[in-house]
CSV table of C-alpha atoms in Angstrom, one decimal:
chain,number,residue,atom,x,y,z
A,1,UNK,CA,55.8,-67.9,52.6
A,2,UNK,CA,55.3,-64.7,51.2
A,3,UNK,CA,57.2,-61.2,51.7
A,4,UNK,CA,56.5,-57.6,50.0
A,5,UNK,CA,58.5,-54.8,50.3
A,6,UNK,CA,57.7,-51.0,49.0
A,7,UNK,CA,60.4,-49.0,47.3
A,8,UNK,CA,62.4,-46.9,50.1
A,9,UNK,CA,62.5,-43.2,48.5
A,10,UNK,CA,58.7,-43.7,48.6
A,11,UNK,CA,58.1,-45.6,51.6
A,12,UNK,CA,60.0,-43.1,54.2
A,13,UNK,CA,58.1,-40.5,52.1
A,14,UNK,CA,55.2,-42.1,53.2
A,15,UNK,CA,56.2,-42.3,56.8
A,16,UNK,CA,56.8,-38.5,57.0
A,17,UNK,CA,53.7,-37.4,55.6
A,18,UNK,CA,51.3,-39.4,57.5
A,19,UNK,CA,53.2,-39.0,60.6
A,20,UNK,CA,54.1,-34.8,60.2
A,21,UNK,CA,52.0,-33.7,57.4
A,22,UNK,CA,49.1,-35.2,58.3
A,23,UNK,CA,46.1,-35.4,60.7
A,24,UNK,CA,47.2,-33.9,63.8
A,25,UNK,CA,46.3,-37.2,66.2
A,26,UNK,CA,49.5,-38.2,64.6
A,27,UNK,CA,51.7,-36.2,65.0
A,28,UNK,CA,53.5,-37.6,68.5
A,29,UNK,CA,54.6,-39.7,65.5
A,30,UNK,CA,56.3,-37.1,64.4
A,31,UNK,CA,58.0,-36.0,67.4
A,32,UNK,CA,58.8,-39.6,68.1
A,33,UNK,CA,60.5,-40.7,65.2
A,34,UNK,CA,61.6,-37.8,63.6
A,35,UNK,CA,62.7,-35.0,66.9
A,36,UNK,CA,60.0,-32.2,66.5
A,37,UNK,CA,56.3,-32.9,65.2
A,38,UNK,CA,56.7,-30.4,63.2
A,39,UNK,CA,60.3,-31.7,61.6
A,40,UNK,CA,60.7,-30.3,57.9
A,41,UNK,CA,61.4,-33.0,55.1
A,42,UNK,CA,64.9,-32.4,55.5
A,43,UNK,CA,65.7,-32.8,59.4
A,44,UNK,CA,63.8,-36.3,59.1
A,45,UNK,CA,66.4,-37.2,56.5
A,46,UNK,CA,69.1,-35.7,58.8
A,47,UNK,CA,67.8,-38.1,61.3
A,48,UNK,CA,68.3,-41.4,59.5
A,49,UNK,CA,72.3,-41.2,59.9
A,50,UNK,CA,72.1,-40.4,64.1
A,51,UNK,CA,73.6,-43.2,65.4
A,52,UNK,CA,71.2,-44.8,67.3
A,53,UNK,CA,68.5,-43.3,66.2
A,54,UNK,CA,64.8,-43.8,66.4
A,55,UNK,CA,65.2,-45.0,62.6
A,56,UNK,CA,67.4,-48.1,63.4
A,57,UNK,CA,64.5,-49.4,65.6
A,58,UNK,CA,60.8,-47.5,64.7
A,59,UNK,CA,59.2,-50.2,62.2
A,60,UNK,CA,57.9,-47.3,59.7
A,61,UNK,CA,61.6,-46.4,58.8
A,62,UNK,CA,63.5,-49.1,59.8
A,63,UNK,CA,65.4,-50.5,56.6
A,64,UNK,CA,62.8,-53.6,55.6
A,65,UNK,CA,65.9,-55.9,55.2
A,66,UNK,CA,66.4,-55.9,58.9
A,67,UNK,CA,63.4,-57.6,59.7
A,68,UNK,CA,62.3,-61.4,59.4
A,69,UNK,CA,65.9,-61.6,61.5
A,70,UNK,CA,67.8,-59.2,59.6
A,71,UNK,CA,69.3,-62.2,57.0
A,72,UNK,CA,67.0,-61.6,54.1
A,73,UNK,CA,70.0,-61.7,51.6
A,74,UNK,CA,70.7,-65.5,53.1
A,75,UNK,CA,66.9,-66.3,53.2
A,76,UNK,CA,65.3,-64.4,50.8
A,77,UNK,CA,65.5,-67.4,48.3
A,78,UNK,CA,63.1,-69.4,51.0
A,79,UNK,CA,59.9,-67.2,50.3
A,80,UNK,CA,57.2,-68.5,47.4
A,81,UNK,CA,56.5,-64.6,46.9
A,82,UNK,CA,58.4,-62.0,47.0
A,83,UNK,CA,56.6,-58.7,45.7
A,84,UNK,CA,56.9,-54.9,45.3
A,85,UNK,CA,54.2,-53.2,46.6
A,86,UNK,CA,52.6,-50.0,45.8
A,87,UNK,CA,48.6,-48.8,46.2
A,88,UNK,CA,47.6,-49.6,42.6
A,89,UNK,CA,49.2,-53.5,43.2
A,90,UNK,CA,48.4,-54.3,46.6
A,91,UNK,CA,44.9,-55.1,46.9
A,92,UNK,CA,45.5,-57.4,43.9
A,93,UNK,CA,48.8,-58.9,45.0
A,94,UNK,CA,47.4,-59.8,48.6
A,95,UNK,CA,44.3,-61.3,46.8
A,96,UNK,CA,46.1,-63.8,44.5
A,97,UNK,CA,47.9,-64.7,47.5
A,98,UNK,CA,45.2,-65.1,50.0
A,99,UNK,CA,43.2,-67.2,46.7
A,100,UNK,CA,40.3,-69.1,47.6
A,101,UNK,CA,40.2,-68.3,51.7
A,102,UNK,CA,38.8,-64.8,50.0
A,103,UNK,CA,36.1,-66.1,47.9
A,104,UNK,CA,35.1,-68.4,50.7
A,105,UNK,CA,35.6,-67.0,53.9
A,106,UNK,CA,32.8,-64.1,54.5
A,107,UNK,CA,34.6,-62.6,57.4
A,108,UNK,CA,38.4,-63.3,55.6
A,109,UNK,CA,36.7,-61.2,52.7
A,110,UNK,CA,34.7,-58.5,54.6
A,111,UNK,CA,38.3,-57.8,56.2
A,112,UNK,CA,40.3,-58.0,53.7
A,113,UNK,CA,37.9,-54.9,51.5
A,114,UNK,CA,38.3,-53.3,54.6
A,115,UNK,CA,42.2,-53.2,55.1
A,116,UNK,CA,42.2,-52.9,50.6
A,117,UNK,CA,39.3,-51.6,49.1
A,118,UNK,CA,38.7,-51.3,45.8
A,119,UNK,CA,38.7,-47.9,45.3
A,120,UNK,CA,42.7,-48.2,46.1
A,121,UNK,CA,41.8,-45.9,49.0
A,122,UNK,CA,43.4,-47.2,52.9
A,123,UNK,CA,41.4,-47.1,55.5
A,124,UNK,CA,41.5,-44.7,58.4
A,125,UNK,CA,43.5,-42.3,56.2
A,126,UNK,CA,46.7,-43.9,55.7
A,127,UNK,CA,47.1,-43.1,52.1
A,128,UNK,CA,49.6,-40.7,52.1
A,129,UNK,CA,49.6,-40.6,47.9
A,130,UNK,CA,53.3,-40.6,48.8
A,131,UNK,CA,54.1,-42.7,45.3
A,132,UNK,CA,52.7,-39.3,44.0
A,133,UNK,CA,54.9,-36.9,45.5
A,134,UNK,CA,58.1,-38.6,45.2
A,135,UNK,CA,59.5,-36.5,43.0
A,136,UNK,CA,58.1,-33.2,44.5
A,137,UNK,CA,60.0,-33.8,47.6
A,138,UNK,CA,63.2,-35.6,47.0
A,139,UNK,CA,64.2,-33.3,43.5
A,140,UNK,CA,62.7,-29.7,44.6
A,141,UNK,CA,63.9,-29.4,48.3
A,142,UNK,CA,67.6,-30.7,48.3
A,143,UNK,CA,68.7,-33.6,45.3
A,144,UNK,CA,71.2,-34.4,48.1
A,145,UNK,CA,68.4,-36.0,50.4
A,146,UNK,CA,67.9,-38.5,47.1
A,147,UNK,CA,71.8,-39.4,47.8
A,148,UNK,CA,70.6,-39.6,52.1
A,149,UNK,CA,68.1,-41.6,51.8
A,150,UNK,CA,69.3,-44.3,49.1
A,151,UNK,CA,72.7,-44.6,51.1
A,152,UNK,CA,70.4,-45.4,54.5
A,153,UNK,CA,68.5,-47.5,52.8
A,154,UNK,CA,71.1,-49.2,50.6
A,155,UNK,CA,70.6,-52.3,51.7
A,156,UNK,CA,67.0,-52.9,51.2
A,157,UNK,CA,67.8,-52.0,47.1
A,158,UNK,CA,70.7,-54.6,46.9
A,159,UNK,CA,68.6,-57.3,48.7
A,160,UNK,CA,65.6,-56.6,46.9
A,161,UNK,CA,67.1,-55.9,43.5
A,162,UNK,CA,64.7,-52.4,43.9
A,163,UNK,CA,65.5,-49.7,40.8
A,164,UNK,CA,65.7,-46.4,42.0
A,165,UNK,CA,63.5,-44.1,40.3
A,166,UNK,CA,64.9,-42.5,36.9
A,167,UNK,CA,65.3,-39.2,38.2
A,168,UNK,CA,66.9,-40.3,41.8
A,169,UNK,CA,69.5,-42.1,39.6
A,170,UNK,CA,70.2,-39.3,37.5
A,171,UNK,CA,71.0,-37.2,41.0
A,172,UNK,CA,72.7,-40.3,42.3
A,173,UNK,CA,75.1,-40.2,39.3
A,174,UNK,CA,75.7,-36.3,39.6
A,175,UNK,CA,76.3,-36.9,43.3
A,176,UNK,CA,79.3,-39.5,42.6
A,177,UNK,CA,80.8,-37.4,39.9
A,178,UNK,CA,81.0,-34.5,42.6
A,179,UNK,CA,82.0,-37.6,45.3
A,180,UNK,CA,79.4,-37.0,47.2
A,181,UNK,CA,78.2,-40.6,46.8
A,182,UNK,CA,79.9,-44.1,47.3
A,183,UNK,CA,81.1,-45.2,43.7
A,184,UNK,CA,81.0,-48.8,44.8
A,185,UNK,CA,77.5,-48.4,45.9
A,186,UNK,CA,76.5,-46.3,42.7
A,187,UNK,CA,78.4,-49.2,40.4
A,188,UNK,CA,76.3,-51.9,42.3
A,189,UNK,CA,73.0,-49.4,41.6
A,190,UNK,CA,74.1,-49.4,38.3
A,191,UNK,CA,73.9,-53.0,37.8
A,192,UNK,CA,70.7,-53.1,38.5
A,193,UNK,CA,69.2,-50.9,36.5
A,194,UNK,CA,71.4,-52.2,33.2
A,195,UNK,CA,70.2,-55.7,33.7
A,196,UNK,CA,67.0,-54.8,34.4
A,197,UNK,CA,66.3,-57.3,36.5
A,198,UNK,CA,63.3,-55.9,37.6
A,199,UNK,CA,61.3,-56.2,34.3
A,200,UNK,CA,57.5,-56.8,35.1
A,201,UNK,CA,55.1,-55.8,37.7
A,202,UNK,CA,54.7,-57.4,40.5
A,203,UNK,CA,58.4,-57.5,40.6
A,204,UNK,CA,59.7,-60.9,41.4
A,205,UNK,CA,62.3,-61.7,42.2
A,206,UNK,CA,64.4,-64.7,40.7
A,207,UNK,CA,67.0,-66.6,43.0
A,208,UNK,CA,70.8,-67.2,41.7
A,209,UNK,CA,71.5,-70.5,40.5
A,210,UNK,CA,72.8,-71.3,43.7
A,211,UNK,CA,69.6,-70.6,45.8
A,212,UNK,CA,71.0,-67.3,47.3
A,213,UNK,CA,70.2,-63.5,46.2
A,214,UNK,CA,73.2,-62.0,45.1
């Protein structure tokens, strides 16, 4: 079995942009997940802590360790692959992992240059460059929708043992000192990143030597 999984700063960045910033066909999207289809960056942060919200249950913002029946951190240890994912990886990744039904399988390999080509761009215009931009958005607008989003998604970094950018923990660690971030969760961030346990790309990820993700 195989699971990937995108960092979260860049993958609800993602969702925004194709779904508000881009072609307009899309944007019910917008309205839809976020309030408004024309919602700025920071109302669809604001929207990730409604209770209830369209972010517990849409699947492009939805925290990624809820799915495969929300117990990832029990069951994570149970996948062959576990990979990070980002447009200069994934067209490789999902080849290595798809192996020889690629080079043998004409229509397995006419779809699969469809859905990743390799000029790294998705089809139908999903490329939202959003890896790109991360930086643009989350440090120029408001460093507190750095400590918003990370604290939504705080789950899917513990499970996945995801390293938040450099800069985001640099805002993350002013944010605590001016207690406007959990210390517990900025401690358990913290470990991460010291350890570097994510060392290589693709990241894998190693299970404990009890079989379980910490």
């Amino acid at each position: 079995k195989a699971l990937f999984y995108r960092e979260p700063l860049s993958r609800f960045l993602s969702a925004f942009l194709f779904s508000c910033r881009g072609e307009q066909k899309w944007r019910w999207m917008c309205a839809d997940i976020f309030g408004s289809s024309e919602a700025s960056f920071s109302a669809a942060v604001a929207t990730l802590h409604t209770v209830g919200g369209t972010a517990e249950r849409d699947e492009h913002v939805r925290p990624q360790s809820d799915f495969c029946g929300g117990r990832l951190r029990d069951t994570l240890h149970r996948y062959g692959t576990v990979v990070e994912l980002d447009p200069s990886s994934s067209r490789t990744h999902v080849r290595a992992l798809l192996g020889e039904y690629v080079a043998e399988d004409g229509a397995v390999r006419s779809a699969f240059d469809r859905l990743f080509p390799p000029d790294g761009k998705l089809q139908h215009g999903h490329d939202t460059h959003a890896h790109e931009r991360v930086y643009e958005f989350y440090s120029a607008e408001d460093p507190a929708l750095v400590g918003a989003v990370i604290d939504f998604y705080y789950r899917d970094y513990i499970v996945f043992h995801i390293e938040p950018p450099t800069f985001a923990m640099e805002i993350l660690r002013n944010l605590t000192n001016e207690d406007k971030f959990s210390k517990d969760k900025m401690r358990e961030l913290e470990k991460i990143v010291s350890t570097n346990f994510l060392l290589k790309s693709p990241k894998e990820i190693a299970p404990s030597s009890d079989g379980r993700i910490q």
